[in-house]
Amino acid sequence: MSRLRKWAQGGLLALLLAIVVVGSAYSAFERAVATRIAGFAAPVTGVEVRDRNGALLRAFANDDGGWRLAAGAEDVDPRYLAMLLAWEDKRFAEHPGVDPVAFGRALWQSARHGRIVSGGSTLTMQVARMLGRLPTGSFSAKAEQIVSAIALERSQDKAAILSLYLELAPYGGNLEGVRAASLSFFGKEPRRLTAAEAALLVALPQSPERYRPDRFPELAKAARDRVLDRMEALGILDAAEAARARREAIPPARRELPMLAAHAAERLRAADPGRKIIDLTIDKAVQARLEAYAKDKAATLRKPVSLAIVVAEHATGEIVADIGSPDLFDRERQGFVDLTRAARSPGSTLKPLIYGLAFERGVAHPESLVDDSPGGFSGYTPQNFDRDFQGIITARRALQLSRNLPAVELLSAVGPARLVYRMRRAGAKPELGDRSLPGLAIGLGGIGLTLEDLVAIYGGIAHGGVAMPLHIEPGAAAPGKRILSPQAAWYVTSILAGATTTAKGSPGTIAHKTGTSYGYRDAWTVGYDGRHVVGVWLGRPDGAPVEGLVGEATAVPVMQDVFARLGAPARLAGPPPGILASAGSGLPPPLRRMGRAAERAEAGLKPEIVFPPNAARVEVGFGEGAGTLPLKVRNGRPPFTWYVDGRPVTLGTLQRQSSWQPAEPGFLSISVVDATGAAAATRVFVE
């Protein structure tokens, strides 16, 4: 065999061997890529609670205590993305996971220096390293990055890979991802970054612990400025903007991530731990203002007195602000307790609904006269808060003064069961304790209700008698339920707004009612304007009494401050059709006086014998000097006819007094009849 032939055969064998080796390597490589594709798992991001506009209210850390939030290109400033790609991977859009140019440069430098000088890593390779928690500085780790990067490029599009980088990039401590870093260092989402802020976020992942601005501000500034210099050289920043950015201060410390509406967020997260995004109807700006106010207000209250606030839109039932306590971490005030959902005695806050039911059922009118005097109702004998009584007053005035006796009398007329039923229609969940049937005491606070319950009830009154379901999560609006007629709801609004008479037109701007529970345990006020209903509670979380805790003095100022922070109030609506804007004799006779006031009036119209009084012994004398028996009547309508022992003795006199001469001593039955036929009688002994 010739030498040439031997060389040809050897070459062929070598070629075949090379093909086998390359094929085997390629096959092994493909299997490795497929294995990594199959094993790909998206990183776990923290739960986010967002407001009605998508703004972050609260974020929850991962189980390992790290902060990592979902992010995409749409969540960051476009200039930050331009700076990131220019700094880290300018050919990111073109390469298949590995940049041959950068990789070749890295190999050449490594060969020259005998060690890895520059990694030549693409963004995809960095994502692969972060996903696999791979070390840096070794050839085996670099090989694993390459395989994993190619697997990522085959299984994910460029947008998804970029999103992974934005979520995983390390920023020191327990911060991962650009959103957690931006919120922690700048107190804002990364959608609107200054040039200096964007440059710092680009630089930090290069050496996150070494460049941490809260620990090493000088090193952080130097790293940021290197990025700014490069961006200026590339033309991404002009010279003036880069100079301004270099003068911008480095953030001196980390900030707390948002924790607004903490109680509601925690409750909803616990109810469904698998949810990553929890959207609320809360308005972040309003929530933030009111939480800051609640903390400031709590600082003026003697511990452990606390407060809770709920603000809702009564036309939709959406909760705009929800403050369960002034400070979640205040142990002395048991800040972890959500006091918007704590069942307490509502004091006098149910009186508006009682009056509304009476107006709806034709039992009374705002200008009806009611009796605020001592009395009992089916064995229940209530007292007024101030132990004073006003006598005969209008229902309007009785509600404005929060008199107890008229409220109980009206509740007796409409029925406690009906009151409870209407509360439940509003979405409230009243607690009756061990009573199977509600009694009259519920009208003065003998029942358990939450602040949310009261806001739902008052929202129904504010919304023309239709209570929209109170809710904190957005969704298709459930239909409202009527709890009062439109006319009755407007009568109540007119009274609570302070109107002096029932007249056409808007009654004002804000209607409100206060309540104080027995023993000064709870101070309430609920108010509403043409848009919002505001509920306020103050008291001790443990339910103990607080001396001097009264709704009017403590809760009303808080409500007024809350409305001031909601912006210009919306004027209350005018009356619906069917309003009876009359008073006194202009009312139908059955509505002029109600209950005991009507009974007293009727009694006052009947004749009453003033003299001689019943069961009296009257000396008139007999024989010489015999006198006459005076007869006197009050009330009733003249003319009067007097009878003695059934015989008329004075016919049709217009005078209210007369006299008669008895013939002999003994018992006499005396009666008088007025022009309407009403009569009065007495029995006396004359001597």
XYZ file of C-alpha atoms in Angstrom:
687
model
C 0.000 0.000 0.000
C 1.368 3.345 -0.972
C 2.084 6.018 1.586
C -0.511 8.272 -0.032
C -3.159 5.628 0.312
C -2.274 5.131 3.963
C -2.533 8.869 4.565
C -5.933 8.922 2.855
C -7.246 6.075 4.936
C -5.918 7.649 8.119
C -7.479 10.954 7.238
C -10.785 9.303 6.530
C -10.714 7.518 9.862
C -9.818 10.737 11.599
C -12.654 12.519 9.850
C -15.080 9.798 10.802
C -13.841 9.908 14.377
C -14.174 13.682 14.423
C -17.696 13.441 13.084
C -18.566 10.909 15.765
C -16.998 13.037 18.486
C -18.609 16.243 17.272
C -21.941 14.505 16.806
C -21.756 13.001 20.264
C -20.785 16.357 21.720
C -23.551 18.097 19.847
C -26.034 15.456 20.952
C -24.863 15.792 24.545
C -25.089 19.565 24.238
C -28.633 19.375 22.878
C -29.625 17.000 25.677
C -28.127 19.409 28.191
C -30.037 22.319 26.656
C -33.287 20.320 26.639
C -32.752 19.316 30.268
C -32.338 22.953 31.314
C -35.353 24.028 29.300
C -37.432 21.374 31.037
C -36.084 22.426 34.414
C -36.701 26.132 33.922
C -38.823 27.685 36.676
C -39.708 31.340 36.890
C -38.450 33.044 40.050
C -40.911 33.527 42.886
C -41.883 37.160 43.310
C -43.529 38.748 46.299
C -47.252 39.412 46.679
C -48.274 42.907 45.622
C -51.302 44.811 46.880
C -52.306 47.619 44.518
C -54.719 50.522 44.660
C -57.514 51.367 42.231
C -55.012 52.869 39.786
C -52.467 50.052 39.987
C -50.137 51.884 42.406
C -48.342 49.706 44.969
C -49.939 49.854 48.422
C -48.048 47.049 50.096
C -45.503 44.430 49.106
C -44.785 41.179 50.924
C -41.316 39.682 51.126
C -40.675 36.153 49.892
C -40.506 33.244 52.307
C -36.730 33.634 52.494
C -37.082 37.269 53.558
C -35.923 38.661 50.236
C -37.614 41.493 48.389
C -38.309 40.587 44.761
C -41.144 42.112 42.747
C -42.432 41.275 39.290
C -41.081 43.631 36.627
C -41.083 44.107 32.888
C -39.827 46.673 30.432
C -43.071 48.622 30.839
C -42.362 49.036 34.558
C -39.074 50.914 34.182
C -37.877 54.185 32.731
C -36.960 53.747 29.030
C -33.740 55.673 29.635
C -32.732 53.191 32.326
C -33.200 50.364 29.800
C -31.085 52.198 27.237
C -28.326 52.723 29.800
C -28.526 49.105 31.005
C -28.204 47.607 27.539
C -25.443 50.017 26.562
C -23.484 49.102 29.678
C -24.188 45.371 29.926
C -25.106 43.957 26.511
C -25.395 46.265 23.530
C -26.082 43.342 21.149
C -28.752 41.812 23.383
C -31.422 42.007 20.675
C -29.311 40.087 18.110
C -27.334 37.344 19.839
C -28.696 33.847 20.657
C -27.675 34.022 24.330
C -23.933 34.173 23.761
C -22.257 37.137 22.073
C -19.419 35.687 19.878
C -17.575 39.021 19.757
C -17.625 39.553 23.517
C -16.908 35.889 24.161
C -13.921 35.867 21.795
C -12.511 38.954 23.469
C -12.910 37.311 26.873
C -11.130 34.127 25.695
C -8.222 36.111 24.272
C -7.821 38.084 27.514
C -8.011 34.904 29.592
C -5.389 33.204 27.419
C -3.045 36.160 27.739
C -3.395 36.482 31.507
C -3.970 32.832 32.464
C -7.169 33.714 34.273
C -10.650 35.123 33.602
C -10.282 38.866 33.157
C -13.690 39.716 31.654
C -16.529 37.273 31.472
C -17.995 38.346 28.170
C -21.352 37.665 29.763
C -24.519 38.695 28.049
C -27.655 39.677 29.932
C -28.983 36.215 29.145
C -25.907 34.596 30.672
C -26.244 36.767 33.761
C -29.876 35.715 34.097
C -28.794 32.082 33.768
C -26.210 32.596 36.510
C -28.744 34.247 38.821
C -31.380 31.600 38.184
C -28.901 28.794 38.878
C -27.174 30.635 41.750
C -23.894 29.894 39.956
C -20.543 31.184 41.176
C -18.389 33.557 39.154
C -14.735 33.269 38.166
C -14.558 29.608 37.119
C -14.538 27.963 33.666
C -17.062 25.309 34.712
C -19.506 27.950 35.939
C -19.014 29.884 32.699
C -19.744 26.743 30.668
C -22.932 26.175 32.646
C -23.951 29.805 32.011
C -23.498 29.299 28.269
C -25.629 26.169 28.146
C -28.323 27.701 30.346
C -28.276 30.967 28.362
C -28.890 29.123 25.107
C -31.680 27.163 26.805
C -33.246 30.433 27.941
C -33.059 31.962 24.482
C -34.746 28.903 22.961
C -37.557 28.792 25.526
C -38.130 32.501 26.262
C -38.410 35.584 24.127
C -36.192 38.610 24.642
C -38.849 40.498 26.611
C -39.193 37.621 29.080
C -35.419 37.347 29.512
C -35.131 41.084 30.111
C -37.953 40.820 32.631
C -36.066 38.051 34.437
C -33.012 40.303 34.720
C -35.147 43.151 36.052
C -36.524 40.809 38.713
C -33.311 38.983 39.686
C -30.490 41.532 39.529
C -28.888 41.817 43.011
C -28.783 45.211 44.738
C -27.299 44.374 48.110
C -28.731 42.903 51.270
C -32.095 41.255 50.637
C -32.938 43.413 47.617
C -33.386 41.733 44.254
C -34.728 43.347 41.147
C -34.944 46.900 39.977
C -38.350 47.645 41.526
C -37.377 46.610 45.043
C -34.142 48.592 44.693
C -35.836 51.722 43.362
C -38.503 51.633 46.071
C -35.917 51.025 48.764
C -33.337 53.622 47.716
C -35.510 56.293 46.078
C -38.971 55.681 47.532
C -40.591 55.386 44.110
C -41.328 53.003 41.298
C -38.634 52.889 38.564
C -40.964 54.295 35.893
C -39.636 57.829 36.323
C -35.945 57.868 37.217
C -33.471 60.697 37.062
C -30.312 60.084 35.062
C -28.348 59.711 38.317
C -30.832 57.204 39.742
C -30.856 55.154 36.546
C -27.033 55.095 36.453
C -26.843 53.916 40.078
C -29.290 51.086 39.377
C -27.183 50.049 36.382
C -23.958 50.073 38.417
C -25.072 48.346 41.617
C -25.487 44.760 40.291
C -21.797 44.753 39.261
C -20.818 44.501 42.935
C -23.969 44.901 45.013
C -22.437 44.644 48.478
C -19.372 46.729 47.692
C -21.367 49.517 46.080
C -24.260 49.658 48.542
C -25.076 53.375 48.884
C -26.328 53.006 52.459
C -22.961 51.573 53.540
C -20.357 52.761 51.063
C -21.659 56.010 49.552
C -18.293 57.036 48.079
C -17.821 53.749 46.240
C -21.438 53.889 45.089
C -20.943 57.393 43.740
C -17.766 56.401 41.906
C -19.511 53.410 40.294
C -22.487 55.542 39.304
C -20.276 58.232 37.815
C -18.413 55.665 35.687
C -21.752 54.698 34.176
C -22.591 58.362 33.606
C -19.234 58.932 31.911
C -19.849 56.008 29.572
C -23.373 57.168 28.759
C -22.066 60.623 27.949
C -19.397 59.146 25.695
C -22.008 57.047 23.878
C -24.304 60.060 23.434
C -27.137 58.639 25.553
C -26.723 61.634 27.886
C -25.602 65.077 26.849
C -22.802 66.795 28.753
C -25.066 69.116 30.742
C -27.368 66.346 31.909
C -24.458 64.108 32.850
C -22.900 66.941 34.849
C -26.164 67.533 36.734
C -26.436 63.819 37.429
C -22.927 63.700 38.915
C -23.923 66.449 41.389
C -26.973 64.522 42.576
C -26.619 63.092 46.074
C -26.378 59.368 46.736
C -29.328 58.067 48.834
C -28.001 57.867 52.415
C -30.159 54.986 53.633
C -32.707 52.395 52.634
C -36.386 53.239 52.941
C -39.208 51.006 54.057
C -41.193 49.537 51.207
C -44.838 50.707 51.062
C -47.129 49.313 53.738
C -50.453 51.084 53.219
C -53.835 49.557 54.076
C -51.883 46.972 56.028
C -54.811 45.280 57.775
C -56.900 44.825 54.636
C -53.859 43.639 52.691
C -52.937 41.056 55.318
C -56.517 39.808 55.583
C -56.906 39.287 51.839
C -53.488 37.687 51.465
C -54.262 35.226 54.245
C -57.591 34.389 52.592
C -55.863 33.392 49.317
C -52.093 32.855 49.757
C -51.655 31.862 46.112
C -52.600 35.265 44.692
C -49.673 37.323 43.473
C -51.603 40.508 42.726
C -54.320 41.826 45.038
C -56.135 44.840 43.625
C -58.115 47.087 45.965
C -60.534 49.974 45.551
C -58.308 52.039 47.861
C -57.025 55.393 46.606
C -53.317 55.411 47.502
C -53.029 59.189 47.823
C -56.027 59.396 50.166
C -54.892 56.346 52.147
C -51.403 57.797 52.613
C -52.734 61.182 53.775
C -55.145 59.631 56.253
C -52.623 57.138 57.628
C -50.188 59.981 58.284
C -52.988 61.951 59.926
C -54.068 58.956 62.055
C -50.513 58.553 63.390
C -50.293 62.240 64.251
C -53.723 62.170 65.888
C -52.927 59.039 67.889
C -49.869 60.774 69.308
C -52.231 63.229 71.022
C -54.353 60.455 72.571
C -53.612 58.850 75.903
C -52.424 55.262 75.363
C -53.902 52.746 74.800
C -56.710 54.782 73.162
C -56.749 54.068 69.442
C -58.804 55.015 66.397
C -60.077 53.595 63.121
C -61.294 55.278 59.935
C -63.243 54.038 56.915
C -64.004 56.184 53.850
C -66.259 54.915 51.066
C -68.053 56.230 47.987
C -71.728 55.731 48.766
C -72.821 55.605 45.112
C -70.635 52.547 44.445
C -69.871 51.077 47.871
C -66.133 51.192 47.090
C -63.875 51.707 50.096
C -61.471 54.558 49.373
C -59.476 54.426 52.618
C -59.311 51.777 55.326
C -57.336 52.381 58.531
C -57.654 49.606 61.085
C -55.282 51.269 63.561
C -52.868 54.221 63.548
C -49.754 52.014 63.613
C -49.585 48.291 62.855
C -46.536 47.905 65.136
C -47.813 49.871 68.152
C -48.122 47.125 70.764
C -49.526 49.403 73.470
C -52.474 50.207 71.208
C -52.685 46.641 69.873
C -52.035 48.004 66.403
C -52.269 44.545 64.872
C -56.040 44.489 65.603
C -58.227 45.657 62.709
C -60.607 47.952 64.560
C -62.739 48.620 61.478
C -64.072 45.078 61.944
C -64.338 44.948 65.732
C -67.955 44.603 66.889
C -68.815 47.304 69.455
C -71.859 49.028 70.888
C -72.839 51.731 68.370
C -74.401 54.072 70.945
C -76.812 56.505 69.292
C -75.594 55.982 65.733
C -78.656 53.873 64.805
C -81.132 56.655 65.587
C -81.108 58.047 62.013
C -82.229 54.673 60.645
C -84.946 54.460 63.333
C -86.275 57.889 62.407
C -86.024 57.028 58.726
C -88.205 53.956 59.249
C -90.743 56.056 61.158
C -90.836 58.615 58.337
C -91.158 55.877 55.720
C -94.055 54.168 57.486
C -95.969 57.386 58.105
C -95.544 57.142 61.869
C -93.908 60.571 62.020
C -92.604 63.487 59.977
C -89.532 65.606 60.763
C -91.870 68.357 61.995
C -94.077 66.021 64.054
C -94.158 66.787 67.755
C -92.714 64.072 69.966
C -92.485 63.773 73.735
C -89.082 63.881 75.407
C -90.210 63.290 78.973
C -89.678 60.384 81.394
C -91.612 57.260 80.549
C -91.472 53.529 80.032
C -92.004 51.329 77.000
C -93.002 47.705 77.522
C -91.033 47.573 80.736
C -87.996 49.371 79.268
C -87.315 52.744 80.899
C -84.541 54.600 79.063
C -82.866 57.791 80.223
C -81.299 60.619 78.272
C -77.512 60.845 78.178
C -77.546 64.181 80.039
C -80.346 63.127 82.441
C -82.369 66.121 81.227
C -85.622 66.268 79.273
C -86.849 68.692 76.623
C -90.587 68.017 76.795
C -92.590 68.407 73.586
C -90.243 69.049 70.629
C -90.181 68.258 66.922
C -88.791 64.947 65.684
C -86.186 66.958 63.792
C -84.955 68.593 66.964
C -85.120 65.338 68.912
C -82.767 63.617 66.437
C -80.433 66.584 66.228
C -80.207 66.639 70.030
C -79.988 62.807 70.087
C -82.774 62.451 72.665
C -83.267 58.863 73.760
C -86.962 58.784 74.751
C -88.375 59.823 71.340
C -86.023 57.380 69.560
C -87.195 54.470 71.706
C -90.838 55.454 71.209
C -90.366 55.553 67.435
C -88.543 52.215 67.519
C -91.427 50.754 69.494
C -93.783 51.958 66.772
C -91.785 50.548 63.819
C -90.492 47.428 65.576
C -86.931 46.366 66.507
C -87.080 43.380 64.129
C -87.658 45.715 61.189
C -84.642 47.807 62.224
C -82.402 44.717 62.307
C -83.759 43.553 58.948
C -82.933 46.886 57.302
C -79.432 46.841 58.782
C -78.859 43.425 57.271
C -80.130 44.616 53.911
C -77.421 47.268 54.035
C -74.831 44.511 54.429
C -74.314 44.923 58.175
C -73.960 41.895 60.417
C -75.436 42.935 63.769
C -74.535 40.813 66.787
C -77.480 40.287 69.120
C -75.597 38.308 71.735
C -77.710 35.628 73.364
C -80.994 37.321 72.422
C -83.001 35.492 69.781
C -85.271 38.493 69.246
C -84.123 42.116 69.308
C -85.553 44.431 71.955
C -85.947 48.191 72.239
C -82.490 48.532 73.815
C -80.848 48.012 70.409
C -81.953 51.528 69.458
C -79.598 52.984 72.075
C -76.625 50.721 71.395
C -77.642 47.362 72.832
C -76.235 45.498 69.828
C -72.836 44.781 68.278
C -71.818 46.531 65.057
C -68.530 47.279 63.327
C -67.341 50.534 61.825
C -67.729 48.974 58.382
C -71.335 48.073 59.259
C -72.151 51.667 60.165
C -70.475 53.029 57.030
C -72.592 50.629 54.957
C -75.808 51.747 56.706
C -75.066 55.454 56.394
C -73.953 54.924 52.812
C -77.474 53.645 52.110
C -79.043 56.739 53.697
C -76.669 59.001 51.755
C -77.448 57.226 48.479
C -81.150 58.003 48.578
C -82.047 54.975 50.683
C -80.255 52.388 48.491
C -77.271 50.711 50.165
C -74.597 49.599 47.721
C -72.600 46.586 48.954
C -69.521 47.873 50.763
C -66.408 46.317 49.207
C -62.660 46.802 49.062
C -61.897 44.626 46.034
C -62.909 45.830 42.552
C -65.335 43.845 40.482
C -68.741 43.933 38.905
C -70.932 46.086 41.112
C -73.618 44.072 42.871
C -77.059 45.679 42.866
C -77.885 47.835 45.842
C -80.699 47.102 48.288
C -83.230 49.642 49.466
C -83.174 50.271 53.200
C -85.314 53.451 53.201
C -87.646 55.184 50.813
C -86.074 58.122 48.935
C -88.232 60.568 50.880
C -87.386 59.086 54.276
C -83.655 59.019 53.456
C -83.773 62.673 52.433
C -85.676 63.671 55.570
C -82.907 62.045 57.637
C -80.188 63.755 55.588
C -81.900 67.109 56.054
C -81.948 66.608 59.817
C -78.354 65.364 60.101
C -77.132 68.257 57.962
C -78.515 70.640 60.581
C -81.455 72.050 58.630
C -83.955 73.818 60.900
C -87.069 73.025 58.863
C -88.193 70.725 56.087
C -87.700 72.943 53.043
C -86.968 72.378 49.376
C -83.355 72.466 48.182
C -80.048 70.963 49.332
C -79.792 70.835 53.118
C -76.068 71.661 53.067
C -72.697 69.992 52.659
C -72.096 67.385 55.377
C -74.612 65.356 57.352
C -73.405 63.497 60.421
C -74.429 61.713 63.606
C -72.442 60.829 66.703
C -72.632 57.992 69.182
C -71.198 57.178 72.594
C -71.540 53.698 74.024
C -72.426 52.888 77.608
C -69.610 53.584 80.037
C -67.646 55.787 77.598
C -66.162 52.764 75.840
C -66.668 53.822 72.219
C -66.894 57.209 70.535
C -68.356 57.225 67.027
C -69.276 59.569 64.273
C -70.406 58.819 60.739
C -70.813 61.629 58.231
C -71.389 61.982 54.516
C -71.420 64.552 51.755
C -72.605 64.182 48.176
C -69.884 61.627 47.402
C -68.156 60.139 50.441
C -69.274 58.562 53.690
C -66.739 58.747 56.532
C -66.809 56.555 59.628
C -64.660 57.237 62.695
C -64.238 55.205 65.880
C -62.162 55.970 68.968
C -61.697 53.871 72.078
C -59.539 51.246 73.689
C -58.926 48.053 71.707
C -59.655 46.002 74.828
C -63.079 47.631 75.259
C -62.328 49.204 78.643
C -63.982 52.544 79.578
C -62.222 55.825 78.813
C -63.214 58.770 80.966
C -64.587 61.642 78.912
C -64.706 59.686 75.644
C -67.722 61.235 73.872
C -68.510 61.113 70.174
C -69.266 64.807 69.773
C -66.072 65.929 71.493
C -63.575 63.341 70.221
C -64.842 61.688 67.033
C -66.393 64.685 65.251
C -63.099 66.652 65.015
C -61.463 63.587 63.440
C -64.299 63.282 60.913
C -63.936 66.955 60.015
C -60.196 66.530 59.538
C -60.784 63.516 57.300
C -63.203 65.445 55.078
C -60.663 68.263 54.853
C -58.143 65.762 53.487
C -60.582 64.396 50.911
C -60.728 67.680 49.044
C -63.639 69.994 48.432
C -66.845 68.367 49.738
C -69.632 67.542 47.306
C -72.906 69.241 48.148
C -75.741 67.044 49.379
C -78.489 66.317 46.883
C -81.817 68.087 46.877
C -85.095 66.390 47.796
C -86.765 63.700 45.682
C -90.399 64.078 44.574
C -92.988 63.517 47.283
C -91.414 65.587 50.058
C -93.924 67.184 52.436
C -92.368 70.561 53.220
C -94.850 71.591 55.904
C -94.996 72.025 59.641
C -97.569 72.526 62.393
C -101.112 72.807 61.117
C -99.828 72.331 57.559
C -99.215 68.659 58.331
C -101.965 66.069 58.061
C -103.554 65.687 61.538
C -102.082 62.195 62.185
C -98.554 63.553 61.620
C -98.821 66.630 63.800
C -98.157 64.753 67.024
C -96.818 61.281 67.592
C -97.318 58.772 70.395
C -97.220 60.214 73.872
C -97.213 63.758 72.518
C -100.493 63.033 70.758
C -101.936 61.481 73.921
C -100.998 64.515 75.948
C -102.578 66.815 73.372
C -105.764 64.795 73.333
C -105.883 64.846 77.109
C -105.378 68.586 77.065
C -108.482 69.074 74.834
C -110.838 67.242 77.186
C -112.574 69.099 80.018
C -111.086 68.597 83.460
C -112.895 69.482 86.714
C -110.601 71.693 88.735
C -113.008 72.143 91.672
C -114.163 70.308 93.546
C -111.322 67.821 93.219
C -112.120 64.148 93.242
C -112.605 62.487 96.667
C -112.498 65.836 98.449
C -114.548 66.858 101.545
C -116.006 70.310 100.947
C -117.650 72.365 103.690
C -120.499 74.500 102.297
C -122.694 74.848 105.395
C -126.406 74.137 105.774
C -129.184 76.105 107.377
C -128.630 79.796 108.023
C -125.606 81.112 106.139
C -125.540 78.140 103.823
C -123.061 78.596 100.973
C -122.802 77.383 97.427
C -120.535 74.750 95.942
C -118.096 76.301 93.405
C -117.799 74.429 90.105
C -114.694 75.032 87.960
C -113.527 73.428 84.681
C -110.430 73.821 82.530
C -109.717 72.706 78.985
C -112.577 71.487 76.850
C -114.673 73.614 74.520
C -117.583 75.809 75.836
C -120.497 75.932 76.330
C -120.523 73.610 79.357
C -123.371 71.744 81.042
C -122.975 70.687 84.697
C -124.671 67.642 86.208
C -125.092 66.662 89.858
C -126.174 63.099 90.523
C -127.235 62.889 86.869
C -129.461 65.990 86.874
C -128.453 69.096 84.918
C -127.872 72.073 87.209
C -126.269 74.545 84.757
C -127.129 74.513 81.071
C -124.910 75.832 78.231
C -122.808 78.296 80.162
C -119.902 79.867 78.340
C -118.083 80.434 81.595
C -115.555 78.020 82.997
C -116.883 78.391 86.516
C -120.301 78.161 88.053
C -121.887 77.277 91.396
C -124.686 75.208 92.867
C -126.496 75.057 96.180
C -126.635 71.502 97.629
C -129.771 70.671 99.621
C -128.195 68.355 102.213
C -124.823 66.921 103.221
C -123.525 63.723 101.694
C -121.818 62.294 98.640
C -122.355 63.942 95.262
C -121.462 62.795 91.743
C -120.562 65.838 89.659
C -119.871 65.844 85.929
C -119.442 68.354 83.140
C -119.927 67.984 79.374
C -118.418 70.387 76.801
C -119.637 71.371 73.344
C -117.932 68.361 71.703
C -119.532 65.886 74.082
C -116.308 65.272 75.989
C -116.957 64.844 79.715
C -115.208 64.791 83.074
C -116.528 63.609 86.434
C -115.697 63.785 90.126
C -117.175 62.481 93.370
C -117.026 64.550 96.558
C -118.529 64.730 100.062
C -120.202 67.978 101.058
C -120.876 68.996 104.666
